[in-house]
Short mmCIF file of C-alpha atoms in Angstrom, two decimals:
data_model
loop_
_atom_site.label_atom_id
_atom_site.label_comp_id
_atom_site.label_asym_id
_atom_site.label_seq_id
_atom_site.Cartn_x
_atom_site.Cartn_y
_atom_site.Cartn_z
CA MET A 1 -60.37 10.72 -2.96
CA SER A 2 -62.90 11.83 -3.04
CA THR A 3 -65.20 10.74 -0.20
CA THR A 4 -67.48 9.97 -2.96
CA THR A 5 -64.23 5.97 -2.77
CA LYS A 6 -64.40 6.61 1.43
CA LYS A 7 -67.83 6.15 1.31
CA ALA A 8 -68.77 3.53 -1.37
CA SER A 9 -66.26 1.37 1.22
CA SER A 10 -68.36 1.89 3.54
CA LYS A 11 -71.03 0.69 1.80
CA GLY A 12 -69.93 -1.75 -0.15
CA ILE A 13 -69.80 -0.90 -2.99
CA ARG A 14 -66.86 -1.97 -5.38
CA TYR A 15 -65.24 1.12 -6.27
CA THR A 16 -64.98 2.32 -9.50
CA ASP A 17 -61.62 1.54 -12.71
CA GLU A 18 -60.80 5.35 -11.62
CA GLN A 19 -60.98 5.16 -7.68
CA LYS A 20 -58.37 2.36 -8.00
CA LYS A 21 -55.94 3.96 -9.95
CA GLU A 22 -56.24 6.91 -8.07
CA VAL A 23 -54.92 3.97 -5.00
CA ILE A 24 -52.26 3.29 -7.32
CA ASP A 25 -50.60 6.11 -8.64
CA PHE A 26 -50.23 7.53 -4.26
CA ALA A 27 -48.81 4.02 -3.15
CA VAL A 28 -46.36 4.33 -6.26
CA ASN A 29 -45.21 7.34 -5.90
CA TYR A 30 -45.23 6.34 -2.73
CA ASN A 31 -42.52 4.19 -3.11
CA ALA A 32 -40.97 6.11 -5.95
CA ALA A 33 -39.91 8.90 -3.01
CA ASN A 34 -39.47 6.95 -0.14
CA GLY A 35 -38.68 3.79 -0.47
CA ARG A 36 -41.50 1.60 0.67
CA GLY A 37 -44.69 1.85 2.75
CA GLY A 38 -46.92 3.35 -0.17
CA GLN A 39 -48.77 0.29 0.25
CA SER A 40 -49.58 0.73 4.26
CA LYS A 41 -49.46 4.62 4.17
CA ALA A 42 -52.02 4.37 0.76
CA ALA A 43 -54.35 1.65 2.74
CA GLU A 44 -54.50 4.39 6.27
CA LYS A 45 -54.74 7.61 3.76
CA PHE A 46 -58.74 6.89 1.71
CA ASN A 47 -59.34 4.16 4.71
CA ILE A 48 -58.48 0.47 2.44
CA SER A 49 -56.78 -2.67 3.93
CA GLN A 50 -53.66 -3.04 2.89
CA LEU A 51 -54.37 -6.69 1.41
CA THR A 52 -56.76 -4.67 -1.08
CA VAL A 53 -54.19 -2.35 -1.52
CA ALA A 54 -51.59 -5.11 -2.36
CA SER A 55 -54.65 -7.27 -4.30
CA TRP A 56 -54.75 -4.09 -7.31
CA LEU A 57 -50.94 -2.96 -6.37
CA LYS A 58 -50.50 -6.52 -8.18
CA SER A 59 -53.21 -6.83 -10.19
CA VAL A 60 -51.59 -3.95 -12.72
CA LYS A 61 -48.30 -5.17 -11.30
CA ALA A 62 -46.47 -1.89 -10.24
CA PRO A 63 -43.32 -1.31 -10.63
CA LYS A 64 -40.86 -1.56 -7.31
CA ALA A 65 -38.56 0.94 -6.83
CA ALA A 66 -35.32 0.50 -8.35
CA LYS A 67 -32.49 0.18 -7.27
CA ALA A 68 -29.59 1.85 -7.05
CA PRO A 69 -26.84 1.05 -9.69
CA LYS A 70 -24.06 -0.02 -7.99
CA GLU A 71 -20.74 1.03 -8.58
CA ALA A 72 -18.08 -0.37 -11.28
CA LYS A 73 -15.43 -1.83 -10.51
CA ALA A 74 -12.45 -1.14 -12.30
CA LYS A 75 -10.87 -2.87 -14.31
CA ALA A 76 -7.40 -4.14 -14.04
CA PRO A 77 -5.57 -2.62 -17.22
CA LYS A 78 -5.21 -6.62 -19.59
CA ALA A 79 -2.25 -6.95 -22.59
CA ALA A 80 -3.78 -6.67 -25.79
CA ALA A 81 -4.14 -9.05 -28.06
CA ASP A 82 -2.37 -10.38 -31.19
CA GLY A 83 -4.31 -11.30 -33.66
CA ARG A 84 -3.39 -15.42 -32.54
CA GLY A 85 -5.48 -14.58 -29.69
CA LYS A 86 -2.55 -15.00 -27.85
CA LYS A 87 -1.48 -11.75 -25.22
CA SER A 88 1.00 -9.53 -26.29
CA ARG A 89 3.49 -7.92 -23.62
CA TYR A 90 2.60 -5.15 -21.59
CA SER A 91 3.29 -2.11 -22.61
CA ASP A 92 6.11 0.27 -20.37
CA ASP A 93 2.49 2.38 -19.45
CA GLN A 94 1.28 0.04 -17.90
CA LYS A 95 3.93 -1.59 -15.86
CA LYS A 96 4.20 1.56 -14.97
CA GLU A 97 1.53 1.98 -13.73
CA VAL A 98 1.36 -1.23 -11.42
CA THR A 99 4.83 -0.11 -9.92
CA ASP A 100 3.89 3.79 -9.17
CA PHE A 101 0.69 1.65 -7.49
CA VAL A 102 3.44 -0.49 -5.78
CA VAL A 103 5.28 2.40 -4.07
CA ALA A 104 2.11 4.40 -3.27
CA TYR A 105 0.41 1.45 -1.55
CA ASN A 106 3.78 0.94 0.51
CA ALA A 107 4.14 4.71 1.21
CA ALA A 108 0.99 4.45 2.94
CA ASN A 109 0.89 1.65 4.61
CA GLY A 110 5.13 -0.05 5.47
CA ARG A 111 4.52 -3.31 3.24
CA GLY A 112 2.27 -4.97 1.04
CA GLY A 113 2.49 -2.85 -2.13
CA ALA A 114 3.95 -6.03 -4.64
CA SER A 115 0.82 -8.55 -3.25
CA THR A 116 -1.99 -5.73 -3.17
CA ALA A 117 -1.32 -5.51 -6.91
CA SER A 118 -1.20 -8.41 -8.04
CA LYS A 119 -4.60 -9.24 -6.59
CA LYS A 120 -5.74 -5.64 -8.59
CA PHE A 121 -4.33 -5.68 -11.54
CA GLY A 122 -4.82 -9.60 -12.23
CA ILE A 123 -0.74 -10.23 -12.69
CA SER A 124 1.68 -12.45 -11.10
CA PRO A 125 3.81 -11.66 -8.29
CA LEU A 126 6.37 -12.64 -9.80
CA THR A 127 5.45 -11.01 -12.96
CA VAL A 128 5.31 -8.11 -10.33
CA VAL A 129 8.42 -7.82 -8.81
CA ALA A 130 10.48 -8.49 -11.99
CA TRP A 131 9.25 -5.09 -12.82
CA LEU A 132 9.23 -3.06 -9.88
CA GLY A 133 13.14 -5.41 -10.32
CA ALA A 134 13.46 -3.28 -13.74
CA ALA A 135 12.09 -0.23 -12.36
CA GLY A 136 15.18 -0.34 -9.57
CA VAL A 137 12.08 -0.49 -6.80
CA SER A 138 12.44 -3.00 -4.26
CA SER A 139 9.74 -4.90 -3.28
CA LYS A 140 9.81 -3.84 0.16
CA GLY A 141 9.00 0.03 0.46
CA GLY A 142 10.85 2.60 -1.40
CA LYS A 143 14.34 2.48 -4.38
CA LYS A 144 17.08 0.43 -3.58
CA ALA A 145 19.85 2.05 -2.20
CA ALA A 146 23.35 2.32 -4.01
CA PRO A 147 25.91 0.97 -2.76
CA ALA A 148 28.09 3.36 -0.88
CA LYS A 149 32.02 4.50 -3.02
CA ALA A 150 34.56 3.47 -2.13
CA SER A 151 36.79 6.76 -1.15
CA LYS A 152 39.59 7.55 -2.99
CA ALA A 153 42.55 7.70 -0.05
CA ALA A 154 43.23 4.01 1.26
CA LYS A 155 43.76 4.77 4.88
CA ALA A 156 46.48 2.85 6.95
CA PRO A 157 45.39 0.35 9.73
CA LYS A 158 46.38 2.19 12.80
CA ALA A 159 47.99 -1.31 14.18
CA ALA A 160 51.34 -0.86 11.02
CA VAL A 161 51.19 2.98 11.73
CA VAL A 162 51.41 1.98 15.74
CA SER A 163 53.67 -0.81 14.26
CA GLY A 164 56.31 1.35 12.12
CA GLY A 165 57.11 3.62 15.19
CA LEU A 166 58.28 1.08 16.93
CA ASN A 167 60.25 -0.71 14.47
CA ALA A 168 61.53 2.70 14.87
CA LYS A 169 61.89 3.35 18.54
CA LEU A 170 63.77 -0.39 19.11
CA THR A 171 66.51 0.83 16.33
CA SER A 172 67.01 4.48 17.09
CA LEU A 173 67.25 2.27 21.10
CA LEU A 174 70.10 -0.77 19.70
CA ALA A 175 71.78 1.91 18.10
CA LEU A 176 72.22 4.58 21.97
CA SER A 177 73.31 0.75 23.87
CA ASN A 178 75.89 0.01 21.61
CA GLN A 179 77.40 3.30 21.48
CA ILE A 180 76.51 3.21 25.97
CA ASP A 181 78.28 -0.51 25.75
CA LYS A 182 81.83 1.28 23.96
CA ALA A 183 81.49 4.44 25.69
CA GLU A 184 82.05 2.02 28.80
CA ALA A 185 84.70 -0.39 27.05
CA GLU A 186 86.35 2.86 26.79
CA LEU A 187 86.38 4.15 29.97
CA ALA A 188 87.60 0.80 31.74
CA LYS A 189 90.89 1.52 29.81
CA LEU A 190 91.20 4.57 30.38
CA LYS A 191 90.16 3.67 34.22
CA SER A 192 93.49 0.78 34.08
CA ARG A 193 95.90 2.58 32.71
CA PHE A 194 95.12 5.74 35.35
CA ALA A 195 96.14 2.93 37.67
CA SER A 196 99.23 1.57 35.84
CA LEU A 197 100.37 5.17 36.14
CA LYS A 198 98.99 5.80 39.76
CA ALA A 199 101.04 2.39 41.47
CA ALA A 200 103.66 3.11 39.20
CA LEU A 201 104.48 6.67 41.47
#
């Protein structure tokens, strides 16, 4: 503002429309650049009371500093509606998006992917779990473990092997015992004949 405006304020002369516009434009531009504080800065710069500046701003309805637009939240994929207004089934791509989210979440956090996906995509937890089961994914994280394959050659129990070997040894011992008994009986006969012949001499 020119020095004429400052002099006019000291003499109590009313401000012209151009002088008011100069003050208002300064305050508006300052607020646009800094967000706030234009009123006090204008009062300080042009040596005018803040009440006067506020009154001028109010009279012209000066625009306030525009607020930064909020980030749009990602909307959950919705199933396409059919002609009767009922929701059709989710597509395979939508199901895959949900299951991939659960797998990634569980990989990063360990668990909780199913419940988080339910809230994020607006789907019931039972539906999410059903999709995970159909995709072969565990709701607790990771793929389901494949069942272990049975070995082709069945291993014989150790107890059976030991039992079979013991029976064979017992059979051999019994046979040897019978042979010893026969040999001892034959030896006894031989000793008896030997004694008889010796006595006859």
